Amino acid sequence: MRTAICSGSFDPITLGHLDVIRRAAGCFDQIWVCVSPNAEKRNQMFTPEQKLRLVRAAIQELPNVEAELWPGLLADYARSHGACAIVRGVRSVTDFDAEYQMALINRGICPGLETMLLPASAPYQHFSSSMAREMIRYRQPLGNYLPEPIIPLVEEWIEKEGGPNHG
């Protein structure tokens, strides 16, 4: 069985993320979505547990895709799941440069682990989680940015006092 990892902080998962996951699911027998709590990123909107719940809601119709939280190194996660590849989406040259460096590091930690970079599909080239967070903060319609199954969860959390990362 050929297994790959799609990873990210997913704060929140966007239609662009889901597009990459779907495309990867068509290329591999099993995809593990690794939700990484990234302490380096500022202004996170959702807790790690909320991010995982959103990802699981977004991927529920993909039979060969599962999601988990992982606080450690991605190469260790890939090794623990017997993965042969990490699949990452890239929107720009800047993304490519950063992902290329990470691919070298991951391969150094786990020899034989490949990184496959999927160019963003045209409708999602401008998507980012930070842009989605702005749309959420300013109570904009979310259907053009977020997977449909997660919108009720996000709206429920933002209605609670204190915002989504307190609910």
PDB file of C-alpha atoms in Angstrom:
ATOM      1  CA  MET A   1       0.000   0.000   0.000  1.00  0.00           C
ATOM      2  CA  ARG A   2       1.378   3.402  -0.985  1.00  0.00           C
ATOM      3  CA  THR A   3       0.843   5.930   1.795  1.00  0.00           C
ATOM      4  CA  ALA A   4       1.433   9.674   1.718  1.00  0.00           C
ATOM      5  CA  ILE A   5       1.161  12.492   4.213  1.00  0.00           C
ATOM      6  CA  CYS A   6      -0.503  15.877   3.687  1.00  0.00           C
ATOM      7  CA  SER A   7       0.460  18.190   6.503  1.00  0.00           C
ATOM      8  CA  GLY A   8      -0.222  21.680   7.706  1.00  0.00           C
ATOM      9  CA  SER A   9      -1.439  23.788  10.565  1.00  0.00           C
ATOM     10  CA  PHE A  10      -4.876  24.084   8.870  1.00  0.00           C
ATOM     11  CA  ASP A  11      -5.982  27.217  10.742  1.00  0.00           C
ATOM     12  CA  PRO A  12      -8.540  26.616   9.208  1.00  0.00           C
ATOM     13  CA  ILE A  13      -8.545  24.084   6.372  1.00  0.00           C
ATOM     14  CA  THR A  14      -9.476  25.878   3.137  1.00  0.00           C
ATOM     15  CA  LEU A  15     -10.819  24.788  -0.239  1.00  0.00           C
ATOM     16  CA  GLY A  16      -7.218  25.036  -1.476  1.00  0.00           C
ATOM     17  CA  HIS A  17      -6.014  22.559   1.164  1.00  0.00           C
ATOM     18  CA  LEU A  18      -8.900  20.224   0.390  1.00  0.00           C
ATOM     19  CA  ASP A  19      -8.095  20.387  -3.331  1.00  0.00           C
ATOM     20  CA  VAL A  20      -4.520  19.221  -2.670  1.00  0.00           C
ATOM     21  CA  ILE A  21      -5.741  16.450  -0.333  1.00  0.00           C
ATOM     22  CA  ARG A  22      -8.275  15.219  -2.915  1.00  0.00           C
ATOM     23  CA  ARG A  23      -5.685  15.207  -5.685  1.00  0.00           C
ATOM     24  CA  ALA A  24      -3.205  13.333  -3.479  1.00  0.00           C
ATOM     25  CA  ALA A  25      -5.938  10.828  -2.537  1.00  0.00           C
ATOM     26  CA  GLY A  26      -6.242   9.992  -6.235  1.00  0.00           C
ATOM     27  CA  CYS A  27      -2.532   9.157  -6.438  1.00  0.00           C
ATOM     28  CA  PHE A  28      -2.007   7.112  -3.274  1.00  0.00           C
ATOM     29  CA  ASP A  29      -3.784   4.235  -1.537  1.00  0.00           C
ATOM     30  CA  GLN A  30      -3.827   6.016   1.834  1.00  0.00           C
ATOM     31  CA  ILE A  31      -3.476   9.666   2.825  1.00  0.00           C
ATOM     32  CA  TRP A  32      -2.854  10.763   6.392  1.00  0.00           C
ATOM     33  CA  VAL A  33      -3.570  14.424   7.040  1.00  0.00           C
ATOM     34  CA  CYS A  34      -1.143  15.503   9.727  1.00  0.00           C
ATOM     35  CA  VAL A  35      -2.508  18.477  11.651  1.00  0.00           C
ATOM     36  CA  SER A  36       0.523  20.126  13.211  1.00  0.00           C
ATOM     37  CA  PRO A  37       0.084  22.615  16.010  1.00  0.00           C
ATOM     38  CA  ASN A  38       2.599  25.205  14.792  1.00  0.00           C
ATOM     39  CA  ALA A  39       3.761  27.267  17.770  1.00  0.00           C
ATOM     40  CA  GLU A  40       5.736  29.528  15.412  1.00  0.00           C
ATOM     41  CA  LYS A  41       2.590  30.866  13.759  1.00  0.00           C
ATOM     42  CA  ARG A  42       1.024  33.879  15.420  1.00  0.00           C
ATOM     43  CA  ASN A  43      -2.643  34.832  15.643  1.00  0.00           C
ATOM     44  CA  GLN A  44      -3.968  31.291  15.439  1.00  0.00           C
ATOM     45  CA  MET A  45      -7.741  31.237  15.492  1.00  0.00           C
ATOM     46  CA  PHE A  46      -8.450  27.604  16.333  1.00  0.00           C
ATOM     47  CA  THR A  47      -7.126  25.189  18.942  1.00  0.00           C
ATOM     48  CA  PRO A  48      -5.371  22.043  17.673  1.00  0.00           C
ATOM     49  CA  GLU A  49      -8.433  19.970  18.606  1.00  0.00           C
ATOM     50  CA  GLN A  50     -10.754  22.342  16.706  1.00  0.00           C
ATOM     51  CA  LYS A  51      -8.457  22.212  13.658  1.00  0.00           C
ATOM     52  CA  LEU A  52      -8.561  18.416  13.736  1.00  0.00           C
ATOM     53  CA  ARG A  53     -12.356  18.444  13.985  1.00  0.00           C
ATOM     54  CA  LEU A  54     -12.560  20.814  10.989  1.00  0.00           C
ATOM     55  CA  VAL A  55     -10.188  18.685   8.919  1.00  0.00           C
ATOM     56  CA  ARG A  56     -12.099  15.512   9.744  1.00  0.00           C
ATOM     57  CA  ALA A  57     -15.384  17.163   8.743  1.00  0.00           C
ATOM     58  CA  ALA A  58     -13.847  18.354   5.460  1.00  0.00           C
ATOM     59  CA  ILE A  59     -12.426  14.932   4.492  1.00  0.00           C
ATOM     60  CA  GLN A  60     -15.343  12.775   5.650  1.00  0.00           C
ATOM     61  CA  GLU A  61     -16.307  11.803   2.083  1.00  0.00           C
ATOM     62  CA  LEU A  62     -12.781  10.716   1.107  1.00  0.00           C
ATOM     63  CA  PRO A  63     -12.596   7.001   1.995  1.00  0.00           C
ATOM     64  CA  ASN A  64      -8.806   6.703   1.866  1.00  0.00           C
ATOM     65  CA  VAL A  65      -8.053   9.817   3.927  1.00  0.00           C
ATOM     66  CA  GLU A  66      -7.687  10.069   7.710  1.00  0.00           C
ATOM     67  CA  ALA A  67      -6.488  12.865   9.983  1.00  0.00           C
ATOM     68  CA  GLU A  68      -4.550  13.060  13.233  1.00  0.00           C
ATOM     69  CA  LEU A  69      -2.835  15.635  15.421  1.00  0.00           C
ATOM     70  CA  TRP A  70       0.943  15.367  15.597  1.00  0.00           C
ATOM     71  CA  PRO A  71       3.114  17.679  17.692  1.00  0.00           C
ATOM     72  CA  GLY A  72       6.469  16.319  16.494  1.00  0.00           C
ATOM     73  CA  LEU A  73       8.594  16.268  13.371  1.00  0.00           C
ATOM     74  CA  LEU A  74       6.808  15.520  10.114  1.00  0.00           C
ATOM     75  CA  ALA A  75       9.497  13.034   9.029  1.00  0.00           C
ATOM     76  CA  ASP A  76       8.889  11.049  12.229  1.00  0.00           C
ATOM     77  CA  TYR A  77       5.140  11.070  11.548  1.00  0.00           C
ATOM     78  CA  ALA A  78       5.731   9.834   7.994  1.00  0.00           C
ATOM     79  CA  ARG A  79       8.022   7.068   9.245  1.00  0.00           C
ATOM     80  CA  SER A  80       5.466   6.001  11.896  1.00  0.00           C
ATOM     81  CA  HIS A  81       2.799   5.608   9.193  1.00  0.00           C
ATOM     82  CA  GLY A  82       5.029   3.864   6.650  1.00  0.00           C
ATOM     83  CA  ALA A  83       4.626   6.760   4.206  1.00  0.00           C
ATOM     84  CA  CYS A  84       6.706   6.980   1.069  1.00  0.00           C
ATOM     85  CA  ALA A  85       5.875  10.634   0.361  1.00  0.00           C
ATOM     86  CA  ILE A  86       4.838  13.967   1.752  1.00  0.00           C
ATOM     87  CA  VAL A  87       2.490  15.888  -0.532  1.00  0.00           C
ATOM     88  CA  ARG A  88       2.488  19.675  -0.290  1.00  0.00           C
ATOM     89  CA  GLY A  89       0.635  22.310  -2.264  1.00  0.00           C
ATOM     90  CA  VAL A  90       2.535  25.314  -3.598  1.00  0.00           C
ATOM     91  CA  ARG A  91       1.031  28.613  -4.732  1.00  0.00           C
ATOM     92  CA  SER A  92       4.140  30.584  -5.637  1.00  0.00           C
ATOM     93  CA  VAL A  93       7.905  30.578  -6.035  1.00  0.00           C
ATOM     94  CA  THR A  94       8.167  31.598  -2.380  1.00  0.00           C
ATOM     95  CA  ASP A  95       6.180  28.493  -1.373  1.00  0.00           C
ATOM     96  CA  PHE A  96       8.375  26.363  -3.633  1.00  0.00           C
ATOM     97  CA  ASP A  97      11.607  27.636  -2.063  1.00  0.00           C
ATOM     98  CA  ALA A  98      10.373  26.983   1.481  1.00  0.00           C
ATOM     99  CA  GLU A  99       9.008  23.528   0.588  1.00  0.00           C
ATOM    100  CA  TYR A 100      12.208  22.590  -1.234  1.00  0.00           C
ATOM    101  CA  GLN A 101      14.254  23.345   1.887  1.00  0.00           C
ATOM    102  CA  MET A 102      11.849  21.347   4.073  1.00  0.00           C
ATOM    103  CA  ALA A 103      11.985  18.425   1.611  1.00  0.00           C
ATOM    104  CA  LEU A 104      15.769  18.271   1.983  1.00  0.00           C
ATOM    105  CA  ILE A 105      15.503  18.354   5.772  1.00  0.00           C
ATOM    106  CA  ASN A 106      12.808  15.654   5.866  1.00  0.00           C
ATOM    107  CA  ARG A 107      14.801  13.420   3.526  1.00  0.00           C
ATOM    108  CA  GLY A 108      17.859  13.904   5.737  1.00  0.00           C
ATOM    109  CA  ILE A 109      15.869  12.733   8.754  1.00  0.00           C
ATOM    110  CA  CYS A 110      14.100   9.936   6.905  1.00  0.00           C
ATOM    111  CA  PRO A 111      16.098   8.752   3.856  1.00  0.00           C
ATOM    112  CA  GLY A 112      13.868   7.608   1.031  1.00  0.00           C
ATOM    113  CA  LEU A 113      10.997   9.901   2.023  1.00  0.00           C
ATOM    114  CA  GLU A 114      10.029  11.861  -1.065  1.00  0.00           C
ATOM    115  CA  THR A 115       8.248  15.203  -1.184  1.00  0.00           C
ATOM    116  CA  MET A 116       5.799  15.839  -4.015  1.00  0.00           C
ATOM    117  CA  LEU A 117       4.833  19.433  -4.681  1.00  0.00           C
ATOM    118  CA  LEU A 118       1.436  19.985  -6.294  1.00  0.00           C
ATOM    119  CA  PRO A 119       0.873  23.375  -7.877  1.00  0.00           C
ATOM    120  CA  ALA A 120      -2.273  25.028  -6.562  1.00  0.00           C
ATOM    121  CA  SER A 121      -5.252  24.690  -8.863  1.00  0.00           C
ATOM    122  CA  ALA A 122      -6.019  28.017 -10.548  1.00  0.00           C
ATOM    123  CA  PRO A 123      -9.143  28.848  -8.492  1.00  0.00           C
ATOM    124  CA  TYR A 124      -7.167  28.455  -5.254  1.00  0.00           C
ATOM    125  CA  GLN A 125      -3.854  30.140  -6.062  1.00  0.00           C
ATOM    126  CA  HIS A 126      -4.702  33.142  -3.899  1.00  0.00           C
ATOM    127  CA  PHE A 127      -6.078  31.125  -0.970  1.00  0.00           C
ATOM    128  CA  SER A 128      -4.430  31.060   2.429  1.00  0.00           C
ATOM    129  CA  SER A 129      -5.577  30.282   5.938  1.00  0.00           C
ATOM    130  CA  SER A 130      -4.742  33.843   6.991  1.00  0.00           C
ATOM    131  CA  MET A 131      -7.088  35.171   4.286  1.00  0.00           C
ATOM    132  CA  ALA A 132      -9.784  32.743   5.465  1.00  0.00           C
ATOM    133  CA  ARG A 133      -9.313  33.928   9.065  1.00  0.00           C
ATOM    134  CA  GLU A 134      -9.883  37.523   7.925  1.00  0.00           C
ATOM    135  CA  MET A 135     -13.124  36.506   6.193  1.00  0.00           C
ATOM    136  CA  ILE A 136     -14.205  34.754   9.414  1.00  0.00           C
ATOM    137  CA  ARG A 137     -13.279  37.714  11.646  1.00  0.00           C
ATOM    138  CA  TYR A 138     -15.222  40.146   9.486  1.00  0.00           C
ATOM    139  CA  ARG A 139     -18.218  37.808   9.227  1.00  0.00           C
ATOM    140  CA  GLN A 140     -18.027  37.445   5.448  1.00  0.00           C
ATOM    141  CA  PRO A 141     -19.750  34.606   3.557  1.00  0.00           C
ATOM    142  CA  LEU A 142     -17.433  31.606   3.818  1.00  0.00           C
ATOM    143  CA  GLY A 143     -18.645  29.333   0.999  1.00  0.00           C
ATOM    144  CA  ASN A 144     -15.999  30.577  -1.449  1.00  0.00           C
ATOM    145  CA  TYR A 145     -13.134  29.842   0.956  1.00  0.00           C
ATOM    146  CA  LEU A 146     -13.958  26.938   3.252  1.00  0.00           C
ATOM    147  CA  PRO A 147     -15.215  23.390   2.624  1.00  0.00           C
ATOM    148  CA  GLU A 148     -18.999  23.320   3.015  1.00  0.00           C
ATOM    149  CA  PRO A 149     -19.080  20.747   5.873  1.00  0.00           C
ATOM    150  CA  ILE A 150     -17.002  22.953   8.182  1.00  0.00           C
ATOM    151  CA  ILE A 151     -18.896  26.209   7.749  1.00  0.00           C
ATOM    152  CA  PRO A 152     -21.568  25.418  10.402  1.00  0.00           C
ATOM    153  CA  LEU A 153     -18.836  24.513  12.912  1.00  0.00           C
ATOM    154  CA  VAL A 154     -16.911  27.714  12.238  1.00  0.00           C
ATOM    155  CA  GLU A 155     -20.057  29.830  12.459  1.00  0.00           C
ATOM    156  CA  GLU A 156     -21.061  28.124  15.707  1.00  0.00           C
ATOM    157  CA  TRP A 157     -17.638  28.793  17.249  1.00  0.00           C
ATOM    158  CA  ILE A 158     -17.523  32.447  16.185  1.00  0.00           C
ATOM    159  CA  GLU A 159     -20.948  33.036  17.711  1.00  0.00           C
ATOM    160  CA  LYS A 160     -19.727  31.842  21.094  1.00  0.00           C
ATOM    161  CA  GLU A 161     -18.397  34.509  23.378  1.00  0.00           C
ATOM    162  CA  GLY A 162     -14.651  34.882  23.044  1.00  0.00           C
ATOM    163  CA  GLY A 163     -14.365  33.602  19.457  1.00  0.00           C
ATOM    164  CA  PRO A 164     -13.530  30.210  17.998  1.00  0.00           C
ATOM    165  CA  ASN A 165     -10.445  29.357  20.036  1.00  0.00           C
ATOM    166  CA  HIS A 166     -12.359  29.557  23.274  1.00  0.00           C
ATOM    167  CA  GLY A 167     -15.198  27.182  22.347  1.00  0.00           C
TER     168      GLY A 167
END
